[in-house]
PDB file of C-alpha atoms in Angstrom:
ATOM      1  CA  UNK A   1      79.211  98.923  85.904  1.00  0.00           C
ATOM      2  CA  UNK A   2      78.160 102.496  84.720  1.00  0.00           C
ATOM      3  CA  UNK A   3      80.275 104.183  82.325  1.00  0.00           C
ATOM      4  CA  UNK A   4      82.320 106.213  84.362  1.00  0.00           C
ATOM      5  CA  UNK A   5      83.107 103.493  86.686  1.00  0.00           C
ATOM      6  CA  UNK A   6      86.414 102.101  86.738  1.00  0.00           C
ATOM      7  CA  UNK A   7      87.102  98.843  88.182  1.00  0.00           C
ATOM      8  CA  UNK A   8      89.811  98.336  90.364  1.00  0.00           C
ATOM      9  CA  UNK A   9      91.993  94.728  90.333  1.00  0.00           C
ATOM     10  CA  UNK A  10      94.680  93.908  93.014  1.00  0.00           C
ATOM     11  CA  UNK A  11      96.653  91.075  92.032  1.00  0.00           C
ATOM     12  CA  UNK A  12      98.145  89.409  95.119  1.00  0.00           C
ATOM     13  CA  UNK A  13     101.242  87.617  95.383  1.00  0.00           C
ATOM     14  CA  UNK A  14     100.951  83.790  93.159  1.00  0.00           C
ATOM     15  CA  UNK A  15      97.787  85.454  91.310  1.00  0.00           C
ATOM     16  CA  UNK A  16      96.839  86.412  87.583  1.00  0.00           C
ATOM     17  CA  UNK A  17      94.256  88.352  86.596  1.00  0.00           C
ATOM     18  CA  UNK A  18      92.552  89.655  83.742  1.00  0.00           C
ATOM     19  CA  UNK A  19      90.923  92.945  82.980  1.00  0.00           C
ATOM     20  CA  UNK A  20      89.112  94.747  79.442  1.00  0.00           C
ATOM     21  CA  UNK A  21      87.795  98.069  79.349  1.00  0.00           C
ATOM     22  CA  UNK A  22      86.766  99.702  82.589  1.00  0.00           C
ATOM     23  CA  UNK A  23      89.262  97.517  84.394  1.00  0.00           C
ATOM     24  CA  UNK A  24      92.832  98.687  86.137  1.00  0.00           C
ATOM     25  CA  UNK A  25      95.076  96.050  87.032  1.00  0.00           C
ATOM     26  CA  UNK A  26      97.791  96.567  89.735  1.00  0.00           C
ATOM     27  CA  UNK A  27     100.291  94.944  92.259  1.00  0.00           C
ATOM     28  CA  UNK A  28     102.495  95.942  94.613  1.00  0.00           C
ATOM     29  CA  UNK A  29     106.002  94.227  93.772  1.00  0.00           C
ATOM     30  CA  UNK A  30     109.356  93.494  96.289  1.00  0.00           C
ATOM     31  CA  UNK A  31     111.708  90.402  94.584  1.00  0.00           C
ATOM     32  CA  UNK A  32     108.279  89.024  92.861  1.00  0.00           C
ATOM     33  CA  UNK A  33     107.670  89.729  89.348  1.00  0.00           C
ATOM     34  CA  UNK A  34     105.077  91.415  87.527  1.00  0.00           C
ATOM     35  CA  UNK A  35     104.206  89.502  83.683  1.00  0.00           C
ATOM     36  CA  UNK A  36     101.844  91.937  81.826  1.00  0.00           C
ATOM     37  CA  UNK A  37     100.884  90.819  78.541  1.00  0.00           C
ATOM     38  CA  UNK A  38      97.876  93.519  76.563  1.00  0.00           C
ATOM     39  CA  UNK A  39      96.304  92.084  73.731  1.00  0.00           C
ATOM     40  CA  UNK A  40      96.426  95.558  71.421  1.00  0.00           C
ATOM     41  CA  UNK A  41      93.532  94.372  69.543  1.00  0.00           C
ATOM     42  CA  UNK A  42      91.167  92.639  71.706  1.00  0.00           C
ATOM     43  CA  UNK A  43      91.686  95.398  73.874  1.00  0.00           C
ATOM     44  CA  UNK A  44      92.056  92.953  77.236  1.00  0.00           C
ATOM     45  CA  UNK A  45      94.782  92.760  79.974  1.00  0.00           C
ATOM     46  CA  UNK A  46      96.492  89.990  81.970  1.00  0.00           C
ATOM     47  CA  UNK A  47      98.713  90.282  84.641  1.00  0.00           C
ATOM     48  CA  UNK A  48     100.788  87.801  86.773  1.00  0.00           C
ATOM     49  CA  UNK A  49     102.558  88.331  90.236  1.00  0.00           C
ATOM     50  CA  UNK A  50     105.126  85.785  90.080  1.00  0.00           C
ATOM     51  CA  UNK A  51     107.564  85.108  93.419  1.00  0.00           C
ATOM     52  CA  UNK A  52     109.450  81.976  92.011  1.00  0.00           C
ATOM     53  CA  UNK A  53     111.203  81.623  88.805  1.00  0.00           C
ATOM     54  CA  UNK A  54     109.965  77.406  88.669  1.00  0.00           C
ATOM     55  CA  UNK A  55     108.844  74.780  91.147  1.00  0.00           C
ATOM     56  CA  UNK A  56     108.098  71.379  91.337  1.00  0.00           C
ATOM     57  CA  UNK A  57     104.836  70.746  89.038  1.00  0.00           C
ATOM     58  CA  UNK A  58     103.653  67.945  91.567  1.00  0.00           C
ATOM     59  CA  UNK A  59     102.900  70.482  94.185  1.00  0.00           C
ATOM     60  CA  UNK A  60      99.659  70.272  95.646  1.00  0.00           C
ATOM     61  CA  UNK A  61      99.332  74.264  96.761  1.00  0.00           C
ATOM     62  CA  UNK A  62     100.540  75.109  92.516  1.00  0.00           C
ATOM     63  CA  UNK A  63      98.889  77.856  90.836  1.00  0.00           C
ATOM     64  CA  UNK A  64     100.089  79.117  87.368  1.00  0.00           C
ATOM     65  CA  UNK A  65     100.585  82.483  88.944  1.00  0.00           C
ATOM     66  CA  UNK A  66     103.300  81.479  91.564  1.00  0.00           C
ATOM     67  CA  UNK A  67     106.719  80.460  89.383  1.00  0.00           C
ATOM     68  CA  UNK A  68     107.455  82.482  86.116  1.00  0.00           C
ATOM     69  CA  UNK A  69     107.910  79.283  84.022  1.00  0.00           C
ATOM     70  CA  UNK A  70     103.785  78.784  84.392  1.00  0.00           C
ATOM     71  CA  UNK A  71     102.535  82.440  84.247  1.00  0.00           C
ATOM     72  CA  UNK A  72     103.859  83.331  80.906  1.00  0.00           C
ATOM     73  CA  UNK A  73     102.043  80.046  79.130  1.00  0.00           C
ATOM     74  CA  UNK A  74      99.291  80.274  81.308  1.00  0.00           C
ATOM     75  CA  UNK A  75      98.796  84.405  80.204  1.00  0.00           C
ATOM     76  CA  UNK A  76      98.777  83.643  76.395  1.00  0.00           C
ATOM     77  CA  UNK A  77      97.107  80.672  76.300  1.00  0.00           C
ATOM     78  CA  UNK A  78      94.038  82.931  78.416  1.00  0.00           C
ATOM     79  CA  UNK A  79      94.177  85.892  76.345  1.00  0.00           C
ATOM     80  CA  UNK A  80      94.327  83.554  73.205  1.00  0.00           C
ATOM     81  CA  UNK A  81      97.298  84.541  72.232  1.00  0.00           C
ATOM     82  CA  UNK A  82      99.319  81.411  71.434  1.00  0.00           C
ATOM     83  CA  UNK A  83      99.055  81.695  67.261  1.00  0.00           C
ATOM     84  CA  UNK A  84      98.239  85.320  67.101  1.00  0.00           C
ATOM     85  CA  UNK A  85     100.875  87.366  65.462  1.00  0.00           C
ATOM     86  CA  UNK A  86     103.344  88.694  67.765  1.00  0.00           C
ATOM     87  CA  UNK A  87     102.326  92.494  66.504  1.00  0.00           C
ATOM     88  CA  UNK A  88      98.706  91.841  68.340  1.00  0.00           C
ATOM     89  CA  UNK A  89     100.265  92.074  71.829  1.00  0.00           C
ATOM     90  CA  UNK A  90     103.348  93.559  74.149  1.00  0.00           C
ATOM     91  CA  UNK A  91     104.560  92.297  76.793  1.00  0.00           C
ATOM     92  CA  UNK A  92     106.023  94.211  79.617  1.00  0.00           C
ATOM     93  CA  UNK A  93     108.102  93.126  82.893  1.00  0.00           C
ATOM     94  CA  UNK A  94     108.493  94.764  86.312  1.00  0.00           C
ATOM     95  CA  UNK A  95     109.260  94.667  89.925  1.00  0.00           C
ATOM     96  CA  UNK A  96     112.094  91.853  90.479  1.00  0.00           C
ATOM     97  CA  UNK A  97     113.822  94.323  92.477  1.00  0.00           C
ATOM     98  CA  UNK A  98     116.449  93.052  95.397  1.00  0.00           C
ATOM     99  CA  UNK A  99     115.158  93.775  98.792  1.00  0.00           C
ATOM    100  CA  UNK A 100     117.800  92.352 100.397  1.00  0.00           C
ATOM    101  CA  UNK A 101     121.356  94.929 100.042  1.00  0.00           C
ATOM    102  CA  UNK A 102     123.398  92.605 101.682  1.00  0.00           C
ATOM    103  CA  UNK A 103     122.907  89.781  98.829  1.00  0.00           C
ATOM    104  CA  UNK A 104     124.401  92.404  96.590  1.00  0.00           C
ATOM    105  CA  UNK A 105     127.269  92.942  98.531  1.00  0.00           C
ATOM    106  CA  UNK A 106     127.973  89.393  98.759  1.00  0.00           C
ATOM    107  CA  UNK A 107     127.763  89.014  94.785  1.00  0.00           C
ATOM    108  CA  UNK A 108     124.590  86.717  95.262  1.00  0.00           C
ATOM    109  CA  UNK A 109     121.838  86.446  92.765  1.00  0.00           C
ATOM    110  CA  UNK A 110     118.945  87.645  94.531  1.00  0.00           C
ATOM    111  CA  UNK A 111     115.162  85.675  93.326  1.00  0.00           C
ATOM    112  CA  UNK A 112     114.328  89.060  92.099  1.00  0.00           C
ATOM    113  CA  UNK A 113     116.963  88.764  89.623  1.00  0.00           C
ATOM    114  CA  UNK A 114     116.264  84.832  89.365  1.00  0.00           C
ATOM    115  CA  UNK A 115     112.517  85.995  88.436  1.00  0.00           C
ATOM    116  CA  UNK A 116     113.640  88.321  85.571  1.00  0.00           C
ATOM    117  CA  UNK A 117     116.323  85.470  83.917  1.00  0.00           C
ATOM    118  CA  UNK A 118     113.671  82.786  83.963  1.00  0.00           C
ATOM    119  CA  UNK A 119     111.238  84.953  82.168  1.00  0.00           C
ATOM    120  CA  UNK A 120     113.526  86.063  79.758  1.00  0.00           C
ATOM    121  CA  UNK A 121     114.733  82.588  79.209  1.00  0.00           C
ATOM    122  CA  UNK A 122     110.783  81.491  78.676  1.00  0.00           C
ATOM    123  CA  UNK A 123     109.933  84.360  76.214  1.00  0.00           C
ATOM    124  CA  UNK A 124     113.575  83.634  74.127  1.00  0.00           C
ATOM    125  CA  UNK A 125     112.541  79.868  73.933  1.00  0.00           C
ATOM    126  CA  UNK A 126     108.930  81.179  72.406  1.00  0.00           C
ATOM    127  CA  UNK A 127     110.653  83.951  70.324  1.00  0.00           C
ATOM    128  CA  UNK A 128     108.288  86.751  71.812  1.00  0.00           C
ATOM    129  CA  UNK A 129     109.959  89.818  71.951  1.00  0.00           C
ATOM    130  CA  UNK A 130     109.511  92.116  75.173  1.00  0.00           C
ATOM    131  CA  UNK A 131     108.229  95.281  74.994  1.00  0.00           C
ATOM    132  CA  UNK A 132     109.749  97.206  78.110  1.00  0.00           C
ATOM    133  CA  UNK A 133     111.395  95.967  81.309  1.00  0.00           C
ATOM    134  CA  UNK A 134     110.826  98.423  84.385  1.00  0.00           C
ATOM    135  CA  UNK A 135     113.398  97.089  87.189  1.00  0.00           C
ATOM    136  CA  UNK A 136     112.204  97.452  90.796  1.00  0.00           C
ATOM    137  CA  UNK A 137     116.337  97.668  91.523  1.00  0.00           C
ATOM    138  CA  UNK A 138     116.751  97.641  95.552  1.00  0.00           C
ATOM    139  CA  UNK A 139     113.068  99.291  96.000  1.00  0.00           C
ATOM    140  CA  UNK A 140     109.618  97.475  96.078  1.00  0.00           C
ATOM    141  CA  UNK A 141     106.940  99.050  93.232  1.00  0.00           C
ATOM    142  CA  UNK A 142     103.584  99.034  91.963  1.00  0.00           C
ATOM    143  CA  UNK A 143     102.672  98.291  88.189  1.00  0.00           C
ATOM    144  CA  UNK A 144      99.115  99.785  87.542  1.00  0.00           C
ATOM    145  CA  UNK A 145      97.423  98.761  84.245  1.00  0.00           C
ATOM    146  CA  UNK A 146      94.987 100.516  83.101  1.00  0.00           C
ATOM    147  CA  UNK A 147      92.566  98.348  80.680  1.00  0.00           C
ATOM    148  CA  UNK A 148      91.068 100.853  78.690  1.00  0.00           C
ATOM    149  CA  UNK A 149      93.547 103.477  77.860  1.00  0.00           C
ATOM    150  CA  UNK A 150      96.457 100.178  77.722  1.00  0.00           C
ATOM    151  CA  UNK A 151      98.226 102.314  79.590  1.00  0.00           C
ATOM    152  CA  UNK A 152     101.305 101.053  82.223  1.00  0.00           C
ATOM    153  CA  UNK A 153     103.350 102.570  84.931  1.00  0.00           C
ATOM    154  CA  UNK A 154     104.877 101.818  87.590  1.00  0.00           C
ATOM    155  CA  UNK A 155     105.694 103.418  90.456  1.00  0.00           C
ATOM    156  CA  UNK A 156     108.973 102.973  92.699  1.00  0.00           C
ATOM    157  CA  UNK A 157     107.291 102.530  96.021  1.00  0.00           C
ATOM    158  CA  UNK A 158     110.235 104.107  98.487  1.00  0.00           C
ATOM    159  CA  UNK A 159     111.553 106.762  95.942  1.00  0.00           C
ATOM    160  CA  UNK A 160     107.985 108.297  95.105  1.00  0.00           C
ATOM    161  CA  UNK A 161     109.160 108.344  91.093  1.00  0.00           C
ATOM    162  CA  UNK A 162     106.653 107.227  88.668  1.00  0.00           C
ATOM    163  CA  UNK A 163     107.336 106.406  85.231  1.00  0.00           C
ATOM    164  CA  UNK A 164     105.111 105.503  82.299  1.00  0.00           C
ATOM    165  CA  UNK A 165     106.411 102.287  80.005  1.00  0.00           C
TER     166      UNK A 165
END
């Protein structure tokens, strides 16, 4: 890759990715969840695109990047993070939003909102503290990451807003 170039890294739906300098992370989020985690002094990027908060671990189609219980261990352990202090690295949440108004007008808990709990609950249980959490509310989103600046945004798909956490 020359200089200049930038590489681009989509991370679909159950995936996680990883991305150092030159590299821009990104996915496009509905009810799933987007786990970034930037190691501040390595200078590298994960990201996870989670659509279930847990799942059975016998599962023969499992990949970490599918329930939120397995990204978040599988994202440290990768960026070799597990006994670093907690200063080295932020960690940033977004998407989760509810695409589906008439749970909320029922008074259901919509997986979006299922996501967001279970990673909450998984980073209280390790006592990591979370930077910034960018809710995709009733609109889908895109978090972009970009590797070498450590730079994220995300953008609220339908309402054409973009805001940098």
């Amino acid at each position: 890759m020359r200089r200049n170039e930038r590489e681009y890294i989509h991370v679909r739906i159950g995936e996680i990715k990883f991305g150092k300098a030159g590299a821009i992370l990104q996915a496009t989020l509905g009810s799933c969840l987007g786990i970034a985690i930037i190691d501040k002094v390595k200078r590298t990027c994960g990201l996870a695109h989670c659509f279930l908060p847990q799942g059975e671990e016998s599962s023969p189609e499992h990949q970490p990047g599918k329930y939120v219980v397995d990204a978040i261990p599988y994202l440290l352990d990768r960026l070799h993070l597990n006994e670093r202090a907690e200063t080295d690295f932020d960690i940033y949440l977004a998407g989760g939003g509810n695409m589906m108004a008439q749970l909320k007008q029922r008074n259901v808990d919509h997986i979006g909102k299922l996501n967001k709990a279970k990673a909450l609950e998984v980073l209280k249980e390790r006592n990591l503290p979370i930077r910034k959490i960018m809710d995709g509310e009733e609109l889908a989103s895109k978090i972009i990451i970009d590797c070498d600046s450590l730079e994220i945004k995300m953008i609220r798909i339908n309402e054409k807003l973009e805001k940098k956490i």
